[in-house]
Short mmCIF file of C-alpha atoms and ligand atoms in Angstrom, two decimals:
data_model
loop_
_atom_site.label_atom_id
_atom_site.label_comp_id
_atom_site.label_asym_id
_atom_site.label_seq_id
_atom_site.Cartn_x
_atom_site.Cartn_y
_atom_site.Cartn_z
CA MET E 11 -140.28 48.81 92.01
CA ASN E 12 -137.14 50.61 93.05
CA LYS E 13 -138.87 51.69 96.21
CA LEU E 14 -139.77 48.10 97.04
CA ILE E 15 -136.18 46.94 96.50
CA LEU E 16 -134.98 49.78 98.66
CA LEU E 17 -137.49 48.84 101.36
CA ILE E 18 -136.30 45.21 101.31
CA ILE E 19 -132.67 46.36 101.53
CA ILE E 20 -133.54 48.64 104.43
CA LEU E 21 -135.41 45.82 106.20
CA GLN E 22 -132.46 43.46 105.70
CA ILE E 23 -130.09 46.06 107.14
CA VAL E 24 -132.41 46.57 110.08
CA ASN E 25 -132.55 42.81 110.54
CA ILE E 26 -128.80 42.49 110.47
CA PHE E 27 -128.39 45.30 112.98
CA ALA E 28 -131.04 43.79 115.21
CA SER E 29 -129.32 40.47 114.44
CA THR E 30 -132.64 38.69 114.19
CA ALA E 31 -133.73 36.23 111.56
CA PRO E 32 -137.48 35.69 111.68
CA GLY E 33 -138.61 32.30 110.39
CA PHE E 34 -141.18 31.21 107.88
CA LEU E 35 -144.82 30.99 108.86
CA VAL E 36 -145.93 27.64 110.15
CA SER E 37 -149.35 26.36 111.16
CA CYS E 38 -149.57 24.89 114.64
CA ILE E 39 -152.50 23.34 116.50
CA ASN E 40 -155.39 25.75 117.01
CA THR E 41 -155.87 26.98 120.52
CA ASN E 42 -158.86 28.91 121.77
CA ASP E 43 -156.78 31.94 122.80
CA GLY E 44 -155.40 32.26 119.21
CA SER E 45 -151.81 32.33 120.52
CA CYS E 46 -148.79 30.41 119.16
CA ILE E 47 -148.37 28.52 122.41
CA SER E 48 -149.00 25.16 120.72
CA CYS E 49 -145.91 25.73 118.51
CA GLU E 50 -143.53 26.06 121.45
CA PRO E 51 -141.15 23.17 122.24
CA ASP E 52 -140.77 24.28 125.86
CA PRO E 53 -143.09 27.20 126.76
CA SER E 54 -142.21 26.98 130.46
CA VAL E 55 -138.64 28.09 129.67
CA GLU E 56 -138.82 30.32 126.60
CA ARG E 57 -141.17 31.76 123.99
CA LEU E 58 -139.89 31.41 120.40
CA PHE E 59 -142.97 31.98 118.28
CA PHE E 60 -144.92 35.09 117.34
CA GLY E 61 -147.96 35.47 115.14
CA ASP E 62 -151.57 36.58 114.96
CA SER E 63 -153.08 33.09 115.28
CA ALA E 64 -152.02 29.51 115.97
CA THR E 65 -152.08 28.73 112.24
CA ASN E 66 -149.94 31.76 111.41
CA CYS E 67 -146.80 31.65 113.57
CA TYR E 68 -143.09 32.15 113.01
CA VAL E 69 -139.94 31.87 115.04
CA GLN E 70 -139.04 35.40 115.96
CA ASP E 71 -135.28 34.84 115.89
CA CYS E 72 -133.84 31.87 113.99
CA SER E 73 -130.24 33.02 114.64
CA ALA E 74 -130.27 31.69 118.22
CA ARG E 75 -130.53 28.01 118.88
CA PRO E 76 -133.12 27.19 121.59
CA HIS E 77 -132.24 24.45 124.05
CA LEU E 78 -135.14 22.30 122.92
CA LEU E 79 -136.35 21.99 119.34
CA ASN E 80 -139.42 20.57 117.65
CA ALA E 81 -140.68 20.08 114.11
CA TYR E 82 -142.26 23.61 114.04
CA VAL E 83 -138.95 25.24 114.87
CA CYS E 84 -137.11 23.15 112.27
CA LYS E 85 -139.64 23.97 109.59
CA SER E 86 -139.88 27.70 110.40
CA CYS E 87 -136.11 28.28 110.53
CA PHE E 88 -134.95 26.03 107.68
CA GLY E 89 -133.74 28.11 104.68
CA ILE E 90 -133.66 31.42 106.58
CA VAL E 91 -130.49 33.44 106.07
CA GLY E 92 -128.52 33.52 109.33
CA SER E 93 -130.58 30.62 110.79
CA PHE E 94 -129.00 28.48 113.48
CA GLN E 95 -129.98 25.45 111.45
CA ILE E 96 -129.28 24.50 107.87
CA SER E 97 -129.85 20.76 108.29
CA GLY E 98 -133.43 20.20 107.16
CA GLN E 99 -137.06 20.56 108.06
CA PHE E 100 -137.58 17.29 110.01
CA TYR E 101 -137.07 16.96 113.73
CA ASP E 102 -135.30 13.93 115.25
CA PRO E 103 -136.06 13.80 119.00
CA ALA E 104 -133.35 11.18 119.50
CA ILE E 105 -130.65 13.81 118.82
CA ASN E 106 -132.82 16.94 119.49
CA ASP E 107 -131.88 18.36 116.12
CA CYS E 108 -133.23 19.15 112.72
CA VAL E 109 -132.49 16.66 109.94
CA ALA E 110 -133.00 16.50 106.17
CA GLN E 111 -134.16 12.92 106.41
CA CYS E 112 -135.41 10.80 109.28
CA PRO E 113 -133.12 7.84 110.17
CA ASN E 114 -133.85 4.48 108.57
CA ASP E 115 -135.17 2.99 111.78
CA SER E 116 -137.85 5.65 112.15
CA ILE E 117 -141.02 6.85 110.49
CA VAL E 118 -142.06 10.45 109.82
CA TYR E 119 -145.08 11.64 111.73
CA GLN E 120 -145.98 15.37 111.44
CA GLN E 121 -142.40 16.20 110.39
CA THR E 122 -141.08 14.40 113.45
CA CYS E 123 -138.93 11.26 113.26
CA LEU E 124 -140.63 8.56 115.33
CA ARG E 125 -138.47 5.58 116.06
CA ILE E 126 -139.96 2.28 114.93
CA ASN E 127 -140.09 0.20 118.09
CA LYS E 128 -138.20 -3.05 117.89
CA THR E 129 -140.90 -5.07 119.57
CA GLY E 130 -139.78 -8.16 121.41
CA ALA E 131 -141.09 -11.69 121.12
CA ASN E 132 -144.24 -12.69 122.96
CA VAL E 133 -143.73 -13.88 126.53
CA ILE E 134 -146.30 -15.29 128.93
CA CYS E 135 -146.02 -13.06 131.96
CA ALA E 136 -149.25 -11.12 132.44
CA SER E 137 -150.90 -11.90 135.74
CA ASN E 138 -154.28 -10.69 134.45
CA THR E 139 -155.93 -10.37 131.06
CA TYR E 140 -155.56 -6.64 130.45
CA ASP E 141 -152.04 -5.42 131.29
CA CYS E 142 -148.50 -6.61 131.86
CA THR E 143 -148.47 -6.75 135.66
CA GLY E 144 -146.35 -9.79 136.37
CA CYS E 145 -143.73 -9.08 133.71
CA GLY E 146 -141.44 -7.31 136.15
CA SER E 147 -141.04 -6.59 139.84
CA SER E 148 -141.72 -2.85 139.54
CA ILE E 149 -144.36 -0.75 137.80
CA SER E 150 -141.66 0.93 135.75
CA ILE E 151 -140.47 -2.43 134.35
CA GLN E 152 -144.04 -3.57 133.74
CA ALA E 153 -144.70 -0.33 131.77
CA LEU E 154 -141.98 -1.31 129.28
CA PHE E 155 -144.22 -4.12 128.01
CA THR E 156 -147.11 -3.99 125.57
CA TYR E 157 -150.10 -6.18 126.32
CA VAL E 158 -150.90 -8.59 123.49
CA GLN E 159 -153.71 -10.92 124.58
CA SER E 160 -154.60 -13.52 127.19
CA THR E 161 -151.54 -13.54 129.50
CA ILE E 162 -149.19 -12.63 126.67
CA CYS E 163 -147.08 -9.48 126.59
CA ARG E 164 -144.03 -8.37 124.67
CA TYR E 165 -141.27 -5.89 125.34
CA THR E 166 -142.20 -2.68 123.54
CA ASP E 167 -138.81 -1.57 122.24
CA CYS E 168 -135.81 -3.86 122.34
CA SER E 169 -133.60 -1.15 120.81
CA ILE E 170 -133.58 0.50 124.22
CA ALA E 171 -131.77 -1.15 127.15
CA PRO E 172 -133.71 -0.56 130.39
CA SER E 173 -132.08 0.59 133.61
CA SER E 174 -133.44 -2.45 135.43
CA TYR E 175 -134.36 -5.78 133.98
CA SER E 176 -136.58 -8.79 134.50
CA GLY E 177 -136.14 -12.26 133.05
CA TYR E 178 -139.09 -11.61 130.72
CA ILE E 179 -137.30 -8.59 129.16
CA CYS E 180 -134.25 -10.76 128.40
CA LYS E 181 -136.47 -13.54 127.06
CA SER E 182 -138.58 -11.17 124.91
CA CYS E 183 -135.63 -9.30 123.36
CA PHE E 184 -133.02 -12.07 123.03
CA GLN E 185 -131.87 -12.32 119.41
CA GLU E 186 -134.53 -9.87 118.17
CA VAL E 187 -133.44 -7.99 115.04
CA GLY E 188 -132.43 -4.43 115.89
CA ALA E 189 -132.30 -5.13 119.62
CA HIS E 190 -129.82 -3.32 121.85
CA THR E 191 -126.51 -5.19 122.23
CA ALA E 192 -127.42 -5.80 125.89
CA PHE E 193 -129.96 -8.30 124.60
CA SER E 194 -127.58 -10.28 122.43
CA ILE E 195 -126.04 -12.10 125.43
CA GLY E 196 -128.79 -14.42 126.56
CA ALA E 197 -132.37 -15.03 127.56
CA TYR E 198 -131.91 -15.19 131.33
CA TYR E 199 -131.71 -12.41 133.86
CA TYR E 200 -128.94 -12.47 136.45
CA PRO E 201 -129.87 -10.05 139.29
CA SER E 202 -126.32 -9.85 140.72
CA THR E 203 -125.09 -8.06 137.59
CA ASN E 204 -128.48 -6.60 136.57
CA SER E 205 -128.02 -7.96 133.08
CA CYS E 206 -129.11 -10.65 130.65
CA ILE E 207 -127.00 -13.79 130.63
CA SER E 208 -126.83 -16.91 128.45
CA GLN E 209 -126.70 -19.40 131.33
CA CYS E 210 -127.34 -19.06 135.04
CA PRO E 211 -123.98 -19.28 136.89
CA ILE E 212 -123.05 -22.21 139.16
CA GLY E 213 -124.94 -21.95 142.41
CA THR E 214 -127.97 -20.43 140.70
CA TYR E 215 -130.78 -21.86 138.59
CA PRO E 216 -133.28 -20.27 136.19
CA ASP E 217 -136.76 -20.02 137.69
CA GLN E 218 -140.01 -19.84 135.68
CA SER E 219 -139.54 -16.09 135.12
CA TYR E 220 -136.17 -16.67 133.41
CA THR E 221 -134.41 -15.19 136.42
CA CYS E 222 -131.29 -16.82 137.90
CA GLN E 223 -132.12 -17.65 141.53
CA GLN E 224 -129.64 -18.68 144.17
CA VAL E 225 -129.74 -22.41 144.85
CA VAL E 226 -131.44 -22.79 148.19
CA ASN E 227 -129.54 -24.99 150.59
CA TYR E 228 -132.02 -25.32 153.42
CA GLY E 229 -131.32 -27.92 156.05
CA ASP E 230 -133.81 -30.42 157.43
CA LEU E 231 -136.18 -29.48 160.23
CA VAL E 232 -134.77 -29.71 163.77
CA SER E 233 -137.10 -29.30 166.73
CA CYS E 234 -134.84 -26.85 168.56
CA GLY E 235 -137.16 -23.85 168.09
CA THR E 236 -139.97 -22.32 170.09
CA ALA E 237 -143.52 -22.19 168.73
CA GLY E 238 -145.17 -18.80 168.42
CA THR E 239 -147.69 -16.76 166.42
CA PRO E 240 -147.25 -15.47 163.86
CA GLN E 241 -143.60 -16.30 164.21
CA GLY E 242 -141.69 -18.70 166.48
CA THR E 243 -138.03 -18.39 167.39
CA CYS E 244 -134.86 -20.42 166.98
CA THR E 245 -133.14 -19.03 170.08
CA ARG E 246 -132.83 -22.51 171.62
CA CYS E 247 -131.00 -23.81 168.51
CA GLY E 248 -127.66 -22.37 169.58
CA SER E 249 -125.93 -20.76 172.52
CA THR E 250 -124.77 -17.73 170.53
CA GLN E 251 -126.65 -15.19 168.43
CA ALA E 252 -124.38 -16.11 165.48
CA ILE E 253 -125.45 -19.75 165.59
CA GLN E 254 -129.13 -18.87 166.14
CA ASN E 255 -128.99 -16.63 163.07
CA LEU E 256 -128.05 -19.60 160.90
CA PHE E 257 -131.55 -20.96 161.51
CA GLN E 258 -134.90 -19.96 160.17
CA TRP E 259 -138.11 -20.74 162.02
CA ASP E 260 -140.35 -23.05 160.03
CA SER E 261 -143.33 -24.36 162.00
CA ASN E 262 -144.25 -25.34 165.56
CA SER E 263 -140.90 -25.87 167.29
CA ASN E 264 -139.17 -26.60 164.00
CA CYS E 265 -136.22 -24.64 162.70
CA LYS E 266 -133.93 -25.26 159.77
CA ILE E 267 -130.52 -24.06 158.60
CA ILE E 268 -130.92 -21.42 155.91
CA ASN E 269 -127.81 -22.29 153.91
CA CYS E 270 -126.07 -25.65 154.51
CA SER E 271 -123.34 -24.76 152.05
CA ILE E 272 -121.92 -22.26 154.53
CA VAL E 273 -119.66 -23.76 157.22
CA PRO E 274 -119.51 -21.23 160.05
CA HIS E 275 -116.56 -20.95 162.37
CA PHE E 276 -118.56 -22.21 165.33
CA TYR E 277 -121.57 -24.47 165.16
CA ASN E 278 -123.27 -27.26 167.07
CA GLY E 279 -125.23 -30.49 167.00
CA ASN E 280 -128.42 -28.86 165.73
CA VAL E 281 -126.49 -27.52 162.75
CA CYS E 282 -125.02 -30.99 162.07
CA LYS E 283 -128.47 -32.57 162.45
CA SER E 284 -130.16 -30.08 160.11
CA CYS E 285 -127.52 -30.18 157.35
CA TYR E 286 -126.46 -33.87 157.54
CA LYS E 287 -128.75 -35.02 154.72
CA ALA E 288 -129.47 -31.66 153.05
CA ALA E 289 -128.98 -31.28 149.33
CA ASN E 290 -125.94 -29.15 148.43
CA ALA E 291 -124.65 -29.31 152.00
CA ALA E 292 -120.98 -28.54 152.54
CA SER E 293 -118.83 -31.68 152.84
CA ALA E 294 -118.16 -30.88 156.53
CA PHE E 295 -121.87 -31.48 157.16
CA LYS E 296 -122.14 -34.71 155.21
CA ILE E 297 -120.13 -36.65 157.79
CA GLY E 298 -122.83 -37.17 160.36
CA PRO E 299 -125.56 -35.69 162.56
CA TYR E 300 -123.59 -35.36 165.82
CA PHE E 301 -121.27 -32.61 166.92
CA ASN E 302 -117.97 -33.35 168.61
CA PRO E 303 -116.94 -30.21 170.58
CA ILE E 304 -113.35 -31.50 170.93
CA THR E 305 -112.75 -31.46 167.19
CA ASN E 306 -115.37 -28.75 166.48
CA SER E 307 -116.85 -30.91 163.72
CA CYS E 308 -119.81 -33.06 162.81
CA VAL E 309 -119.29 -36.78 163.34
CA ALA E 310 -121.16 -39.94 162.34
CA SER E 311 -121.24 -41.15 165.94
CA CYS E 312 -120.01 -39.85 169.26
CA PRO E 313 -116.51 -41.05 170.25
CA SER E 314 -116.06 -43.82 172.82
CA PHE E 315 -117.21 -43.02 176.32
CA THR E 316 -119.18 -39.98 175.25
CA PHE E 317 -122.89 -39.84 174.56
CA SER E 318 -125.10 -37.66 172.35
CA ASP E 319 -127.28 -35.25 174.35
CA ASN E 320 -130.68 -34.00 173.14
CA ASP E 321 -128.96 -31.35 171.04
CA ASN E 322 -126.82 -33.95 169.25
CA ILE E 323 -123.69 -32.80 171.06
CA CYS E 324 -121.26 -35.48 172.15
CA GLN E 325 -120.94 -35.13 175.93
CA ASN E 326 -118.63 -36.75 178.40
CA TYR E 327 -120.32 -38.70 181.13
CA PRO E 328 -120.48 -36.46 184.15
CA THR E 329 -119.31 -39.04 186.73
CA ASN E 330 -116.68 -41.76 186.98
CA PRO E 331 -116.94 -44.62 184.52
CA VAL E 332 -118.76 -47.84 185.44
CA LEU E 333 -115.96 -50.38 185.13
CA GLY E 334 -116.72 -53.84 183.73
CA LYS E 335 -115.60 -57.11 185.31
CA ASN E 336 -112.41 -58.79 184.23
CA VAL E 337 -112.74 -61.06 181.23
CA ALA E 338 -109.99 -63.25 179.77
CA CYS E 339 -109.44 -61.61 176.44
CA GLY E 340 -106.10 -59.99 177.25
CA THR E 341 -102.58 -60.93 176.24
CA GLU E 342 -99.91 -61.12 178.94
CA SER E 343 -96.82 -59.11 178.52
CA ILE E 344 -93.91 -61.31 177.61
CA LYS E 345 -90.50 -60.21 178.73
CA GLY E 346 -88.71 -58.86 175.69
CA GLY E 347 -91.80 -59.55 173.62
CA GLU E 348 -95.20 -57.98 173.14
CA THR E 349 -96.60 -55.58 175.64
CA ALA E 350 -99.79 -56.54 177.38
CA SER E 351 -102.89 -55.72 175.40
CA CYS E 352 -106.61 -56.35 175.04
CA ASN E 353 -106.34 -57.11 171.36
CA LYS E 354 -108.36 -60.32 171.59
CA CYS E 355 -111.32 -58.44 173.09
CA GLY E 356 -112.65 -57.41 169.71
CA ASP E 357 -112.19 -57.93 166.00
CA ILE E 358 -111.30 -54.35 165.33
CA GLN E 359 -109.02 -51.91 167.06
CA THR E 360 -111.92 -49.55 167.93
CA THR E 361 -113.59 -52.31 169.96
CA GLN E 362 -110.31 -53.48 171.49
CA SER E 363 -109.61 -49.92 172.65
CA LEU E 364 -112.84 -49.95 174.70
CA PHE E 365 -111.13 -52.44 177.07
CA THR E 366 -108.54 -51.68 179.68
CA TYR E 367 -105.80 -54.18 180.55
CA ASP E 368 -105.97 -55.01 184.25
CA LEU E 369 -102.59 -54.06 185.66
CA LYS E 370 -103.54 -55.40 189.10
CA THR E 371 -103.76 -59.03 188.06
CA LEU E 372 -101.24 -58.83 185.18
CA GLY E 373 -102.79 -61.94 183.63
CA VAL E 374 -105.00 -62.18 180.60
CA ASN E 375 -107.60 -59.97 182.23
CA CYS E 376 -109.15 -56.97 180.59
CA PHE E 377 -112.28 -55.08 181.57
CA TYR E 378 -114.74 -52.99 179.65
CA ALA E 379 -113.81 -49.39 180.44
CA ASP E 380 -117.32 -47.98 180.87
CA CYS E 381 -120.48 -50.07 180.94
CA ARG E 382 -122.63 -46.91 180.70
CA THR E 383 -121.93 -46.60 176.94
CA THR E 384 -123.99 -48.62 174.54
CA GLN E 385 -121.77 -49.12 171.54
CA SER E 386 -123.20 -49.78 168.11
CA THR E 387 -120.93 -52.83 167.98
CA LEU E 388 -121.46 -55.15 170.92
CA ASN E 389 -119.59 -58.42 171.34
CA GLY E 390 -119.53 -61.35 173.77
CA TRP E 391 -116.65 -59.94 175.85
CA ILE E 392 -118.54 -56.68 176.38
CA CYS E 393 -121.68 -58.61 177.42
CA ASN E 394 -119.65 -60.78 179.72
CA SER E 395 -117.69 -57.91 181.28
CA CYS E 396 -120.73 -55.74 181.98
CA ASP E 397 -123.31 -58.34 182.95
CA GLY E 398 -124.60 -57.67 186.44
CA VAL E 399 -122.47 -54.56 186.94
CA PRO E 400 -124.56 -51.85 188.72
CA GLY E 401 -125.06 -48.78 186.51
CA SER E 402 -124.43 -50.70 183.30
CA ASN E 403 -126.38 -49.73 180.18
CA ILE E 404 -125.18 -52.76 178.29
CA PRO E 405 -128.07 -55.22 177.81
CA PRO E 406 -128.03 -57.98 180.43
CA GLY E 407 -126.61 -61.35 179.35
CA ILE E 408 -123.32 -63.15 179.17
CA TYR E 409 -123.42 -64.12 175.49
CA PHE E 410 -123.76 -62.13 172.32
CA ASN E 411 -126.31 -63.71 169.96
CA GLY E 412 -125.58 -61.49 166.96
CA THR E 413 -128.12 -58.88 168.03
CA THR E 414 -127.83 -58.33 171.76
CA CYS E 415 -126.58 -59.78 174.99
CA THR E 416 -128.45 -62.89 176.21
CA TYR E 417 -128.17 -65.55 178.88
CA THR E 418 -128.93 -68.37 176.45
CA CYS E 419 -128.17 -68.97 172.85
CA ASN E 420 -131.24 -69.71 170.72
CA LYS E 421 -128.96 -71.32 168.18
CA GLY E 422 -125.48 -72.68 168.67
CA VAL E 423 -123.34 -72.38 171.75
CA ALA E 424 -121.08 -69.76 173.21
CA ASN E 425 -118.00 -69.98 175.40
CA SER E 426 -114.70 -68.22 175.98
CA LYS E 427 -113.28 -69.88 172.83
CA SER E 428 -116.01 -68.31 170.70
CA GLY E 429 -115.54 -65.01 172.48
CA TYR E 430 -118.93 -65.59 174.15
CA ILE E 431 -120.60 -65.28 170.77
CA CYS E 432 -123.32 -67.82 170.03
CA GLN E 433 -121.91 -69.97 167.24
CA ASN E 434 -123.50 -72.73 165.14
CA SER E 435 -120.25 -74.54 164.26
CA ILE E 436 -119.06 -76.35 167.36
CA ASN E 437 -115.31 -76.46 167.71
CA LEU E 438 -114.42 -80.13 167.06
CA SER E 439 -111.18 -80.13 169.06
CA GLU E 440 -113.08 -78.90 172.06
CA HIS E 441 -115.74 -81.51 171.41
CA LYS E 442 -113.07 -84.17 171.37
CA LEU E 443 -111.80 -82.91 174.68
CA ASN E 444 -115.29 -83.21 176.07
CA PHE E 445 -115.46 -86.75 174.76
CA VAL E 446 -112.11 -87.58 176.51
CA GLN E 447 -113.46 -86.05 179.66
CA PHE E 448 -116.56 -88.19 179.29
CA LEU E 449 -114.39 -91.35 178.91
CA LEU E 450 -112.36 -90.37 182.02
CA PHE E 451 -115.63 -89.87 183.83
CA LEU E 452 -116.74 -93.37 182.74
CA CYS E 453 -113.35 -94.82 183.91
CA LEU E 454 -113.80 -93.21 187.29
CA LEU E 455 -117.21 -94.80 187.64
CA PHE E 456 -115.94 -98.30 187.03
C1 LIG D 529 -130.46 4.07 105.19
O1 LIG D 529 -130.91 3.35 104.04
C2 LIG D 529 -130.25 3.74 102.84
C3 LIG D 529 -130.93 3.03 101.69
O2 LIG D 529 -131.37 1.76 102.05
C4 LIG D 529 -128.77 3.44 102.94
O3 LIG D 529 -128.10 3.86 101.78
C5 LIG D 529 -128.21 4.13 104.17
O4 LIG D 529 -126.86 3.79 104.36
C6 LIG D 529 -128.98 3.80 105.39
N1 LIG D 529 -128.50 4.63 106.51
C7 LIG D 529 -128.20 4.12 107.68
C8 LIG D 529 -127.72 5.11 108.68
O5 LIG D 529 -128.32 2.92 107.98
C1 LIG D 530 -142.82 3.08 120.77
O1 LIG D 530 -142.98 2.79 122.12
C2 LIG D 530 -143.31 3.89 122.94
C3 LIG D 530 -143.33 3.41 124.36
O2 LIG D 530 -142.05 2.99 124.73
C4 LIG D 530 -144.66 4.43 122.48
O3 LIG D 530 -144.97 5.54 123.29
C5 LIG D 530 -144.58 4.82 121.04
O4 LIG D 530 -145.81 5.21 120.57
C6 LIG D 530 -144.12 3.64 120.18
N1 LIG D 530 -143.85 4.09 118.83
C7 LIG D 530 -144.43 3.53 117.77
C8 LIG D 530 -144.06 4.11 116.46
O5 LIG D 530 -145.20 2.59 117.90
C1 LIG D 531 -125.28 -20.18 150.27
O1 LIG D 531 -123.92 -20.01 150.54
C2 LIG D 531 -123.09 -20.08 149.39
C3 LIG D 531 -121.64 -20.04 149.85
O2 LIG D 531 -121.38 -18.94 150.61
C4 LIG D 531 -123.44 -18.94 148.45
O3 LIG D 531 -122.67 -19.01 147.28
C5 LIG D 531 -124.92 -19.02 148.09
O4 LIG D 531 -125.25 -17.89 147.35
C6 LIG D 531 -125.77 -19.06 149.36
N1 LIG D 531 -127.13 -19.33 148.99
C7 LIG D 531 -128.13 -18.56 149.42
C8 LIG D 531 -129.50 -18.99 148.95
O5 LIG D 531 -127.97 -17.61 150.13
C1 LIG D 532 -131.06 -62.49 170.43
O1 LIG D 532 -131.76 -62.37 171.63
C2 LIG D 532 -132.83 -61.43 171.59
C3 LIG D 532 -133.38 -61.29 173.00
O2 LIG D 532 -133.61 -62.55 173.58
C4 LIG D 532 -133.84 -61.91 170.60
O3 LIG D 532 -134.89 -60.96 170.50
C5 LIG D 532 -133.20 -62.06 169.24
O4 LIG D 532 -134.08 -62.57 168.30
C6 LIG D 532 -131.98 -62.96 169.33
N1 LIG D 532 -131.28 -62.94 168.06
C7 LIG D 532 -130.82 -64.05 167.48
C8 LIG D 532 -130.16 -63.88 166.17
O5 LIG D 532 -130.99 -65.16 167.99
C1 LIG D 533 -111.13 -74.63 168.15
O1 LIG D 533 -110.39 -74.74 169.35
C2 LIG D 533 -109.01 -74.82 169.16
C3 LIG D 533 -108.34 -75.14 170.51
O2 LIG D 533 -109.04 -74.52 171.52
C4 LIG D 533 -108.52 -73.53 168.52
O3 LIG D 533 -107.12 -73.59 168.33
C5 LIG D 533 -109.22 -73.32 167.22
O4 LIG D 533 -108.84 -72.06 166.66
C6 LIG D 533 -110.74 -73.38 167.38
N1 LIG D 533 -111.38 -73.34 166.08
C7 LIG D 533 -112.39 -72.54 165.79
C8 LIG D 533 -112.96 -72.66 164.40
O5 LIG D 533 -112.87 -71.75 166.60
#
């Protein structure tokens, strides 16, 4: 008995001097070679266990803490004098340490604390009936889901925030008990911030995959492109590369503006034409389909004495204007009074300004300044001034019948008093004059 005690004391002394603390025997998984390899937490880096068989192994030196632990190490070293660990015989991989008790949110499996996954709610995102392809853009995101059935999957563990998201992750984990705080915000995925969000920001909308997508502001099709297979071009849509790049080829010779909410520094008639009626177009594009190069802006119609070319650009006529004939819609200049004007040549100033006061005759004469331009608003004076003038584009006729220039009024009469507009109501005072003339004529006869 004394000898045994002495032996133990000697062994302890030897141990202390060798500063080793061998652990208790543990039983690991049997391997064919009978070694303790199956006990090792990281056999590629270090060997901790010794023993004569896999079911009879111990940590050779419990005084040194290995970089990686496992349940065998915890169990073998717990309670050993001089052991690096005094915490307990369970292993918690989440903190790579030994613990007396596994955390509340985990279960014990072979002395190891396994976290209970906070499974997310079911979401319909599987694109087949056996895995969760379709629940995310990458394989790594798809692998975070557990297949349920049909096209249903759910996020496997909402307590863990992923490094990259999909809308289905946000949807599956939103408001799940025990979910990571990243999932408390909302059920939509906003790619710009790579996070879940409660509402898609202005300028974006949630698509079917709960992802906030940029609002697309495509323009209408304009046939300024060049057909081609598989891809045409939009090089004819603008004179500069910058303008061409605003367009996207669509089909045949059709191109469209990619984003009508962007107003570039320089643009053209094709841009105006494409964005004029587009949803979400910038206000600069809502004015009209033509481009006025003088003001560098879209306009509802080309200014006076310019015309829209095939590219919707307002162009000046290349040659001298085709002057109209004099018509009596002017006002003479009165000494000390009004200056001469053509303000009786049209109801509105825009029409009046299309006439030029004839300084040669200095009477009531004005002439239409350029009979090549077909204005949206015609009137009798314009018809009268341009009728028979070579090079005129104004419809032939000396009266305006409400639609176009004509030589005869279908209804009513027209004369200088009515501004050469066919009118139903005949001016009575004029009629009276005609009656007086008729009487004079009768007097002359007799
Ligand atoms: C775990 O649960 C016990 C009993 O329900 C409780 O006393 C303890 O505070 C919980 N621990 C944690 C970390 O939540
Ligand atoms: C938790 O999910 C992981 C995958 O993320 C899985 O490997 C593990 O088995 C799950 N744990 C439990 C207890 O279901
Ligand atoms: C369109 O342009 C606006 C303004 O620059 C921008 O906020 C929006 O994200 C763009 N949309 C797309 C689909 O690129
Ligand atoms: C005006 O004249 C044109 C051409 O003759 C005719 O087609 C049109 O119906 C006329 N409009 C009216 C209101 O009389
Ligand atoms: C009729 O003619 C008279 C004299 O020419 C003119 O003063 C008057 O304004 C005309 N009335 C209408 C309705 O055109």
